[in-house]
Short mmCIF file of C-alpha atoms in Angstrom, two decimals:
data_model
loop_
_atom_site.label_atom_id
_atom_site.label_comp_id
_atom_site.label_asym_id
_atom_site.label_seq_id
_atom_site.Cartn_x
_atom_site.Cartn_y
_atom_site.Cartn_z
CA MET A 1 -35.27 -33.96 -3.61
CA GLY A 2 -32.72 -35.98 -5.52
CA GLY A 3 -32.85 -33.27 -8.18
CA VAL A 4 -31.72 -30.55 -5.81
CA PHE A 5 -28.70 -32.57 -4.75
CA ARG A 6 -27.94 -33.50 -8.26
CA LYS A 7 -27.91 -29.85 -9.19
CA LEU A 8 -25.70 -28.96 -6.21
CA GLY A 9 -23.31 -31.77 -7.06
CA SER A 10 -23.05 -30.78 -10.68
CA MET A 11 -22.42 -27.13 -9.65
CA ALA A 12 -19.65 -28.26 -7.25
CA ILE A 13 -18.08 -30.40 -9.80
CA ASP A 14 -18.22 -27.59 -12.44
CA MET A 15 -16.64 -25.15 -10.01
CA VAL A 16 -13.74 -27.58 -9.14
CA TRP A 17 -13.32 -28.33 -12.86
CA GLN A 18 -13.11 -24.66 -13.68
CA LEU A 19 -10.71 -23.93 -10.86
CA GLY A 20 -8.50 -26.79 -12.11
CA PHE A 21 -8.72 -25.43 -15.63
CA ILE A 22 -7.83 -21.88 -14.67
CA ALA A 23 -4.78 -23.18 -12.76
CA ARG A 24 -3.62 -25.29 -15.57
CA PHE A 25 -4.25 -22.40 -17.94
CA PHE A 26 -2.11 -20.15 -15.67
CA TRP A 27 0.61 -22.70 -15.67
CA LEU A 28 0.46 -22.99 -19.48
CA ILE A 29 0.76 -19.17 -19.87
CA LEU A 30 3.87 -19.14 -17.71
CA TYR A 31 5.29 -22.18 -19.59
CA TYR A 32 4.79 -20.48 -23.02
CA SER A 33 5.90 -17.06 -21.73
CA GLY A 34 9.58 -17.68 -22.65
CA GLN A 35 8.51 -18.60 -26.17
CA SER A 36 6.33 -15.50 -26.52
CA PHE A 37 9.09 -13.19 -25.16
CA THR A 38 11.32 -14.17 -28.08
CA ARG A 39 8.88 -11.98 -30.01
CA LEU A 40 8.72 -9.17 -27.57
CA ARG A 41 7.00 -6.89 -30.02
CA LEU A 42 3.70 -8.76 -29.44
CA THR A 43 3.89 -7.95 -25.74
CA ILE A 44 4.78 -4.32 -26.43
CA ARG A 45 1.77 -4.05 -28.66
CA GLU A 46 -0.41 -5.30 -25.96
CA LEU A 47 1.13 -2.85 -23.52
CA TYR A 48 0.10 -0.20 -25.92
CA PHE A 49 -3.53 -1.43 -26.17
CA SER A 50 -4.02 -2.17 -22.44
CA GLY A 51 -1.65 0.39 -20.88
CA VAL A 52 -1.40 3.50 -23.07
CA LEU A 53 -5.08 3.49 -24.14
CA SER A 54 -6.14 3.23 -20.49
CA LEU A 55 -4.07 6.33 -19.52
CA LEU A 56 -6.72 8.86 -20.12
CA ILE A 57 -9.49 7.20 -18.02
CA ILE A 58 -6.95 6.38 -15.26
CA LEU A 59 -5.53 9.96 -15.02
CA VAL A 60 -8.90 11.66 -15.20
CA SER A 61 -10.55 9.30 -12.66
CA GLY A 62 -7.50 9.77 -10.37
CA LEU A 63 -7.75 13.47 -10.61
CA PHE A 64 -11.41 13.41 -9.70
CA VAL A 65 -11.00 10.92 -6.87
CA GLY A 66 -8.29 13.23 -5.45
CA LEU A 67 -10.46 16.31 -5.78
CA VAL A 68 -13.38 14.60 -3.94
CA LEU A 69 -11.07 13.28 -1.32
CA GLY A 70 -9.72 16.79 -0.81
CA LEU A 71 -13.22 18.27 -0.42
CA GLN A 72 -14.49 15.55 1.85
CA GLY A 73 -11.37 15.42 3.88
CA TYR A 74 -11.32 19.16 4.38
CA GLU A 75 -15.03 19.13 5.45
CA ILE A 76 -14.30 16.52 8.11
CA LEU A 77 -10.94 17.66 9.30
CA GLN A 78 -11.94 21.24 9.76
CA ARG A 79 -14.33 20.11 12.55
CA TYR A 80 -11.40 19.04 14.55
CA GLY A 81 -9.23 22.00 13.45
CA SER A 82 -6.63 19.72 11.85
CA THR A 83 -6.73 20.61 8.15
CA ASP A 84 -3.01 20.41 8.07
CA ALA A 85 -3.46 16.63 8.15
CA MET A 86 -5.32 16.71 4.83
CA GLY A 87 -2.23 15.64 2.79
CA THR A 88 -1.78 12.73 5.09
CA MET A 89 -5.31 11.61 4.68
CA VAL A 90 -5.40 11.99 0.94
CA ALA A 91 -1.98 10.29 0.40
CA LEU A 92 -2.65 7.42 2.70
CA SER A 93 -6.08 6.55 1.48
CA LEU A 94 -4.88 6.70 -2.09
CA LEU A 95 -1.66 4.70 -1.69
CA ARG A 96 -3.04 2.04 0.53
CA GLU A 97 -6.51 1.39 -0.91
CA LEU A 98 -8.04 3.62 -3.48
CA GLY A 99 -5.14 3.76 -5.93
CA PRO A 100 -4.76 0.01 -6.45
CA VAL A 101 -8.51 -0.84 -6.10
CA VAL A 102 -10.16 1.85 -8.22
CA ALA A 103 -7.35 1.63 -10.83
CA GLY A 104 -7.84 -2.09 -10.88
CA LEU A 105 -11.61 -1.83 -11.31
CA LEU A 106 -11.17 0.60 -14.18
CA PHE A 107 -8.50 -1.43 -15.65
CA ALA A 108 -10.68 -4.50 -15.66
CA SER A 109 -13.57 -2.73 -17.32
CA ARG A 110 -11.41 -0.78 -19.87
CA ALA A 111 -8.68 -3.28 -20.74
CA GLY A 112 -9.85 -6.65 -19.40
CA SER A 113 -13.10 -6.59 -21.28
CA ALA A 114 -11.34 -5.59 -24.49
CA VAL A 115 -8.94 -8.59 -24.15
CA THR A 116 -11.76 -10.96 -23.50
CA ALA A 117 -13.66 -9.73 -26.54
CA GLU A 118 -10.67 -9.99 -28.76
CA ILE A 119 -9.77 -13.46 -27.78
CA GLY A 120 -13.44 -14.49 -27.74
CA LEU A 121 -13.95 -13.30 -31.27
CA MET A 122 -10.76 -15.05 -32.40
CA LYS A 123 -12.26 -18.16 -30.97
CA VAL A 124 -15.63 -17.58 -32.78
CA THR A 125 -13.92 -17.00 -36.07
CA GLU A 126 -11.70 -20.11 -35.42
CA GLN A 127 -8.49 -18.15 -35.70
CA LEU A 128 -7.16 -19.95 -32.52
CA LYS A 129 -7.85 -23.33 -34.22
CA ALA A 130 -6.22 -22.15 -37.40
CA MET A 131 -3.06 -21.25 -35.40
CA ASP A 132 -3.05 -24.60 -33.87
CA MET A 133 -3.21 -26.25 -37.27
CA MET A 134 -0.22 -24.19 -38.42
CA ALA A 135 1.70 -25.44 -35.26
CA VAL A 136 1.63 -21.98 -33.70
CA SER A 137 0.65 -22.18 -30.14
CA PRO A 138 -2.20 -19.77 -29.58
CA ILE A 139 -1.22 -19.43 -25.99
CA ALA A 140 2.28 -18.16 -26.82
CA ARG A 141 1.05 -16.09 -29.87
CA VAL A 142 -2.16 -14.58 -28.43
CA VAL A 143 -2.65 -15.26 -24.76
CA ALA A 144 0.67 -14.80 -23.15
CA PRO A 145 1.49 -11.34 -24.59
CA ARG A 146 -1.95 -10.06 -23.55
CA PHE A 147 -1.47 -11.48 -20.06
CA TRP A 148 1.96 -9.83 -19.60
CA GLY A 149 0.75 -6.60 -21.08
CA GLY A 150 -1.86 -6.46 -18.41
CA VAL A 151 0.45 -7.51 -15.64
CA VAL A 152 3.02 -4.88 -16.51
CA SER A 153 0.73 -2.02 -17.04
CA MET A 154 -1.41 -2.42 -13.96
CA PRO A 155 1.13 -1.27 -11.28
CA LEU A 156 2.23 1.59 -13.49
CA LEU A 157 -1.40 2.67 -14.01
CA ALA A 158 -2.05 2.37 -10.21
CA ALA A 159 1.01 4.54 -9.35
CA MET A 160 -0.16 7.16 -11.85
CA PHE A 161 -3.65 7.05 -10.44
CA SER A 162 -2.30 7.64 -6.92
CA ALA A 163 0.02 10.43 -8.08
CA MET A 164 -2.74 12.10 -9.91
CA GLY A 165 -5.10 11.79 -6.89
CA ILE A 166 -2.59 13.42 -4.62
CA PHE A 167 -2.17 16.24 -7.19
CA GLY A 168 -5.98 16.52 -7.06
CA GLY A 169 -6.09 16.72 -3.28
CA TRP A 170 -3.24 19.31 -3.34
CA LEU A 171 -5.24 21.31 -5.91
CA ILE A 172 -8.27 21.48 -3.67
CA GLY A 173 -6.49 21.82 -0.37
CA VAL A 174 -3.65 24.17 -1.13
CA VAL A 175 -4.73 26.04 -4.19
CA PHE A 176 -8.50 26.47 -3.62
CA ILE A 177 -9.01 26.21 0.06
CA GLY A 178 -5.79 27.60 1.28
CA VAL A 179 -4.23 24.90 3.52
CA ASP A 180 -0.54 25.70 4.10
CA ASN A 181 1.54 24.14 1.32
CA GLY A 182 4.43 23.37 3.56
CA ALA A 183 2.22 21.66 6.24
CA PHE A 184 0.41 19.70 3.47
CA TRP A 185 3.63 18.15 2.22
CA SER A 186 5.61 17.79 5.41
CA GLN A 187 2.77 16.15 7.36
CA MET A 188 2.31 13.83 4.42
CA GLN A 189 6.01 12.92 4.30
CA ALA A 190 6.15 12.38 8.08
CA ALA A 191 3.18 9.93 7.99
CA VAL A 192 3.86 8.01 4.78
CA ASP A 193 6.42 5.29 5.09
CA PHE A 194 7.95 4.05 1.92
CA ARG A 195 7.98 0.37 2.66
CA TYR A 196 4.84 0.22 4.78
CA ASP A 197 2.57 2.34 2.63
CA VAL A 198 4.02 2.80 -0.95
CA LEU A 199 5.52 -0.57 -1.46
CA ASN A 200 2.52 -2.39 -0.04
CA GLY A 201 0.34 -0.50 -2.49
CA VAL A 202 2.53 -1.45 -5.33
CA ILE A 203 2.39 -5.10 -4.26
CA LYS A 204 -1.34 -4.91 -4.18
CA SER A 205 -1.59 -3.49 -7.60
CA CYS A 206 0.78 -6.18 -8.93
CA ALA A 207 -1.52 -8.81 -7.51
CA PHE A 208 -4.58 -7.17 -8.92
CA GLY A 209 -2.88 -6.99 -12.35
CA VAL A 210 -2.13 -10.76 -12.35
CA ALA A 211 -5.77 -11.49 -11.25
CA VAL A 212 -7.40 -9.15 -13.79
CA ALA A 213 -5.15 -10.26 -16.73
CA LEU A 214 -5.60 -13.97 -15.94
CA ILE A 215 -9.35 -13.69 -15.58
CA ALA A 216 -9.60 -11.66 -18.91
CA VAL A 217 -7.54 -14.03 -21.04
CA PHE A 218 -9.13 -17.10 -19.50
CA GLU A 219 -12.72 -15.98 -19.99
CA GLY A 220 -11.92 -15.11 -23.64
CA TYR A 221 -10.21 -18.49 -24.21
CA ASP A 222 -12.88 -20.39 -22.45
CA CYS A 223 -15.97 -18.65 -23.93
CA VAL A 224 -18.83 -20.45 -25.83
CA PRO A 225 -17.94 -19.62 -29.45
CA THR A 226 -21.12 -17.76 -30.33
CA ALA A 227 -22.02 -14.13 -30.34
CA GLU A 228 -23.97 -14.64 -27.06
CA GLY A 229 -21.15 -16.62 -25.54
CA VAL A 230 -18.67 -13.78 -26.22
CA SER A 231 -20.94 -11.13 -24.69
CA ARG A 232 -21.41 -13.40 -21.59
CA ALA A 233 -17.68 -13.97 -21.33
CA ILE A 234 -17.10 -10.18 -21.32
CA THR A 235 -19.75 -9.69 -18.61
CA ARG A 236 -18.12 -12.50 -16.57
CA THR A 237 -14.70 -10.82 -16.95
CA VAL A 238 -15.84 -7.58 -15.48
CA VAL A 239 -17.87 -9.17 -12.67
CA SER A 240 -15.27 -11.71 -11.58
CA SER A 241 -12.43 -9.26 -11.90
CA ALA A 242 -14.19 -6.76 -9.63
CA LEU A 243 -15.04 -9.57 -7.15
CA ALA A 244 -11.50 -10.91 -7.26
CA ILE A 245 -9.97 -7.39 -6.72
CA LEU A 246 -12.20 -6.63 -3.71
CA ALA A 247 -11.73 -10.08 -2.17
CA LEU A 248 -7.92 -10.06 -2.71
CA ASP A 249 -7.82 -6.40 -1.41
CA PHE A 250 -9.41 -7.54 1.86
CA VAL A 251 -7.20 -10.47 2.33
CA MET A 252 -4.00 -8.47 1.50
CA THR A 253 -5.10 -5.58 3.77
CA SER A 254 -5.62 -7.89 6.67
CA PHE A 255 -2.06 -9.20 6.30
CA MET A 256 -0.39 -5.85 5.49
CA PHE A 257 -2.00 -3.28 7.72
CA ARG A 258 -2.81 -4.52 11.21
CA GLY A 259 -1.31 -1.63 13.23
CA LEU A 260 2.10 -3.26 13.91
CA MET B 1 -0.67 2.11 -36.19
CA ASN B 2 2.91 1.66 -37.13
CA ARG B 3 5.66 0.22 -35.09
CA THR B 4 7.60 3.32 -34.13
CA THR B 5 4.47 5.13 -32.92
CA ILE B 6 3.58 2.22 -30.70
CA ASP B 7 7.14 2.15 -29.32
CA LEU B 8 7.01 5.86 -28.67
CA TRP B 9 3.73 5.65 -26.77
CA VAL B 10 4.76 2.59 -24.73
CA GLY B 11 7.96 4.37 -23.87
CA VAL B 12 6.08 7.42 -22.82
CA PHE B 13 3.73 5.26 -20.77
CA VAL B 14 6.44 3.31 -18.92
CA ALA B 15 8.37 6.53 -18.24
CA MET B 16 5.28 8.12 -16.79
CA GLY B 17 4.65 5.16 -14.54
CA ILE B 18 8.15 5.18 -13.31
CA ALA B 19 7.96 8.93 -12.72
CA ALA B 20 4.73 8.47 -10.72
CA LEU B 21 6.44 5.72 -8.60
CA LEU B 22 9.40 7.99 -8.04
CA PHE B 23 7.08 10.89 -7.06
CA LEU B 24 5.29 8.56 -4.64
CA ALA B 25 8.62 7.35 -3.21
CA LEU B 26 10.46 10.62 -2.87
CA LYS B 27 7.92 13.49 -2.59
CA VAL B 28 5.05 11.66 -0.85
CA GLY B 29 6.78 8.97 1.14
CA SER B 30 10.18 10.60 1.81
CA ILE B 31 12.31 7.51 1.32
CA SER B 32 15.02 9.35 3.23
CA GLY B 33 12.70 9.67 6.29
CA SER B 34 14.71 7.11 8.27
CA GLU B 35 17.92 9.01 7.95
CA ILE B 36 19.50 7.60 11.18
CA ARG B 37 23.11 6.99 10.23
CA SER B 38 25.50 4.47 11.86
CA PRO B 39 23.17 3.88 14.80
CA TYR B 40 24.21 2.62 18.18
CA THR B 41 21.95 1.11 20.78
CA LEU B 42 21.20 2.25 24.29
CA SER B 43 18.66 0.99 26.82
CA ALA B 44 16.68 2.23 29.71
CA HIS B 45 14.37 0.72 32.38
CA PHE B 46 11.02 2.26 33.07
CA ASP B 47 8.39 1.57 35.75
CA ASN B 48 5.67 2.19 33.22
CA ILE B 49 6.00 2.75 29.49
CA GLY B 50 2.39 3.73 28.94
CA GLY B 51 1.61 3.42 25.25
CA LEU B 52 5.15 3.40 23.91
CA LYS B 53 5.48 1.28 20.76
CA VAL B 54 8.33 -0.29 18.87
CA ARG B 55 9.54 2.15 16.25
CA ALA B 56 8.35 5.19 18.21
CA PRO B 57 10.66 8.18 17.73
CA VAL B 58 13.46 9.14 20.11
CA LYS B 59 13.74 12.86 20.42
CA SER B 60 16.13 15.30 22.01
CA ALA B 61 15.23 18.97 22.11
CA GLY B 62 12.31 18.00 19.76
CA VAL B 63 14.64 16.67 17.06
CA LEU B 64 14.47 13.05 15.90
CA VAL B 65 17.70 11.36 16.95
CA GLY B 66 16.68 7.68 16.96
CA ARG B 67 14.01 4.97 17.13
CA VAL B 68 12.74 2.49 19.75
CA GLU B 69 13.89 -0.90 18.64
CA GLN B 70 12.61 -3.40 21.29
CA ILE B 71 10.44 -3.34 24.35
CA ARG B 72 10.50 -6.22 26.80
CA TYR B 73 9.52 -7.06 30.37
CA ASP B 74 12.38 -7.47 32.75
CA ASN B 75 11.02 -10.11 35.30
CA GLU B 76 13.90 -9.55 37.72
CA ARG B 77 13.42 -5.85 38.21
CA PHE B 78 9.68 -5.91 37.33
CA GLN B 79 10.27 -3.13 35.01
CA ALA B 80 10.03 -2.53 31.28
CA GLU B 81 13.29 -2.45 29.41
CA VAL B 82 13.35 -0.27 26.30
CA VAL B 83 16.14 -0.73 23.79
CA PHE B 84 16.55 2.07 21.28
CA THR B 85 18.98 3.18 18.68
CA VAL B 86 20.55 6.61 18.45
CA ASP B 87 22.13 8.25 15.38
CA GLY B 88 25.91 7.83 15.58
CA ARG B 89 26.51 11.55 15.06
CA TYR B 90 24.93 12.35 18.42
CA LYS B 91 26.61 11.65 21.82
CA PHE B 92 24.78 12.02 25.06
CA PRO B 93 26.28 12.53 28.52
CA VAL B 94 26.16 9.60 31.04
CA ASP B 95 23.70 11.59 33.22
CA THR B 96 21.11 11.96 30.44
CA PHE B 97 17.45 11.74 31.62
CA ALA B 98 15.12 9.46 29.58
CA ASN B 99 11.41 10.41 29.71
CA ILE B 100 8.38 8.99 28.05
CA LEU B 101 6.42 11.95 26.69
CA THR B 102 3.35 12.46 24.57
CA SER B 103 3.30 14.70 21.47
CA GLY B 104 0.23 16.90 21.95
CA LEU B 105 -2.68 15.96 24.14
CA LEU B 106 -3.74 12.80 22.19
CA GLY B 107 -0.59 12.26 20.10
CA GLU B 108 1.74 9.36 19.96
CA GLN B 109 4.16 8.70 22.69
CA TYR B 110 7.93 9.13 22.28
CA LEU B 111 11.11 8.86 24.15
CA GLY B 112 12.64 12.18 25.17
CA LEU B 113 16.30 12.52 26.06
CA ASP B 114 17.32 15.44 28.32
CA PRO B 115 21.17 15.61 28.30
CA GLY B 116 22.91 16.26 31.65
CA GLY B 117 26.09 18.12 32.34
CA GLU B 118 28.67 15.33 32.60
CA GLU B 119 31.73 15.33 30.35
CA LYS B 120 31.67 11.57 29.74
CA THR B 121 29.32 10.36 27.07
CA LEU B 122 27.30 7.09 26.89
CA ALA B 123 29.02 4.26 25.12
CA PRO B 124 27.05 1.91 22.72
CA GLY B 125 25.13 -0.64 24.71
CA GLU B 126 25.08 1.38 27.94
CA VAL B 127 22.01 1.75 30.10
CA ILE B 128 20.46 5.12 31.00
CA LYS B 129 20.01 5.20 34.77
CA LYS B 130 17.74 8.13 35.23
CA THR B 131 14.37 7.60 33.76
CA GLN B 132 10.83 8.96 34.18
CA SER B 133 7.81 6.85 33.44
CA ALA B 134 4.97 7.68 31.20
CA VAL B 135 2.27 9.87 32.86
CA VAL B 136 -0.77 7.70 33.38
CA LEU B 137 -3.78 9.99 33.32
CA GLU B 138 -5.88 7.93 35.72
CA LYS B 139 -3.09 8.04 38.34
CA LEU B 140 -2.81 11.80 37.93
CA ILE B 141 -6.49 12.23 38.46
CA SER B 142 -6.73 9.96 41.33
CA GLN B 143 -3.78 11.68 43.03
CA PHE B 144 -5.48 15.06 42.43
CA MET B 145 -8.75 13.73 43.91
CA PHE B 146 -7.13 12.04 46.95
CA GLY B 147 -5.00 15.23 47.43
CA LYS B 148 -8.31 17.29 47.45
CA ALA B 149 -9.89 14.79 49.85
CA ALA B 150 -6.95 14.97 52.18
CA ASP B 151 -7.05 18.82 52.04
CA GLY B 152 -10.72 18.84 52.74
CA GLU B 153 -10.58 16.43 55.78
CA PRO B 154 -9.42 18.77 58.55
CA ALA B 155 -12.12 21.27 57.78
CA PRO B 156 -15.15 19.57 59.30
CA ALA B 157 -13.13 18.68 62.39
CA LYS B 158 -12.95 22.19 63.49
#
């Protein structure tokens, strides 16, 4: 009986310890950001690795999500004879939810896992320690550029995902099925509000970017420095990023969209 | 990968992201959607506003001319007071009629303005006197049914 409580207690203490550690780590990244921005090239390099190299998967997935939304939306809307509202449906579902969330999930598995693996391997091969010995802060040199690379590229990727998805919906609706082009765009423009829909989506994607980037660099920095530890850290990055994105999405949706 | 190639690709990436945001803002979201310029406010009292909401459109002849700003209950008149803004380019006669209408059978409700024939126009802050409430479907049905019943009554007395 005592063993069960002891286990529960140690789990709780571990969790609180980890939360405290991640918060302090976040603070350290912000603290060393100024120092790392003096060598902006490092951040631009990370922007290339996590942003540019994620372009293909984001654009292709966005296109397919849009195509599927177009087909499914048409199938449902035609029952009510309101296929003109297809543009509205595709645009709103992408801008508000699917764009930020799916782009965030893809970003976590494409770029977040890579960042964790890189930092984890640096830890295994004791490069981080070596930097410390040479009085180079590994947080300023390695962690902060990767963090900011993720934070900057995530909203841009989400916007591209949404734009590509709307293009996919347009392709299915207007080009293949023959919904009126004018009705598709005008209904969409009448229903989509810039501040309420577009801006809230961008805010969401920024928050997901911070969450994914922070989890990725933290798991890499915190991993057990063995081959197994790195692989576990990568798994944890993907799993906790996905959970964080979905949980944050629910919380933010409930604040942003509650029908006036 | 050398420096200039990375710079080029990152530049292309950022430009594409900004282009996508602009596309979402301008083509999808019509940032110019709320093009109500130099607005002035008017108000009107209604017995029943039905499902009218804040930010509902104000239309005249089917064209958007303003937005509902505020809805509150006037406890002295036991009526709803609707405050709305109208585009400064449009002036309405003092005998304008304000109705609460529904777009389509199940659509959203909006405020319709039917201009009258007076020469004088409404000044900012003025109150529209002639109003017509929202049509409440239950009342309409019950009127119709009671009307039927009243029609049917004399028949058995014969």
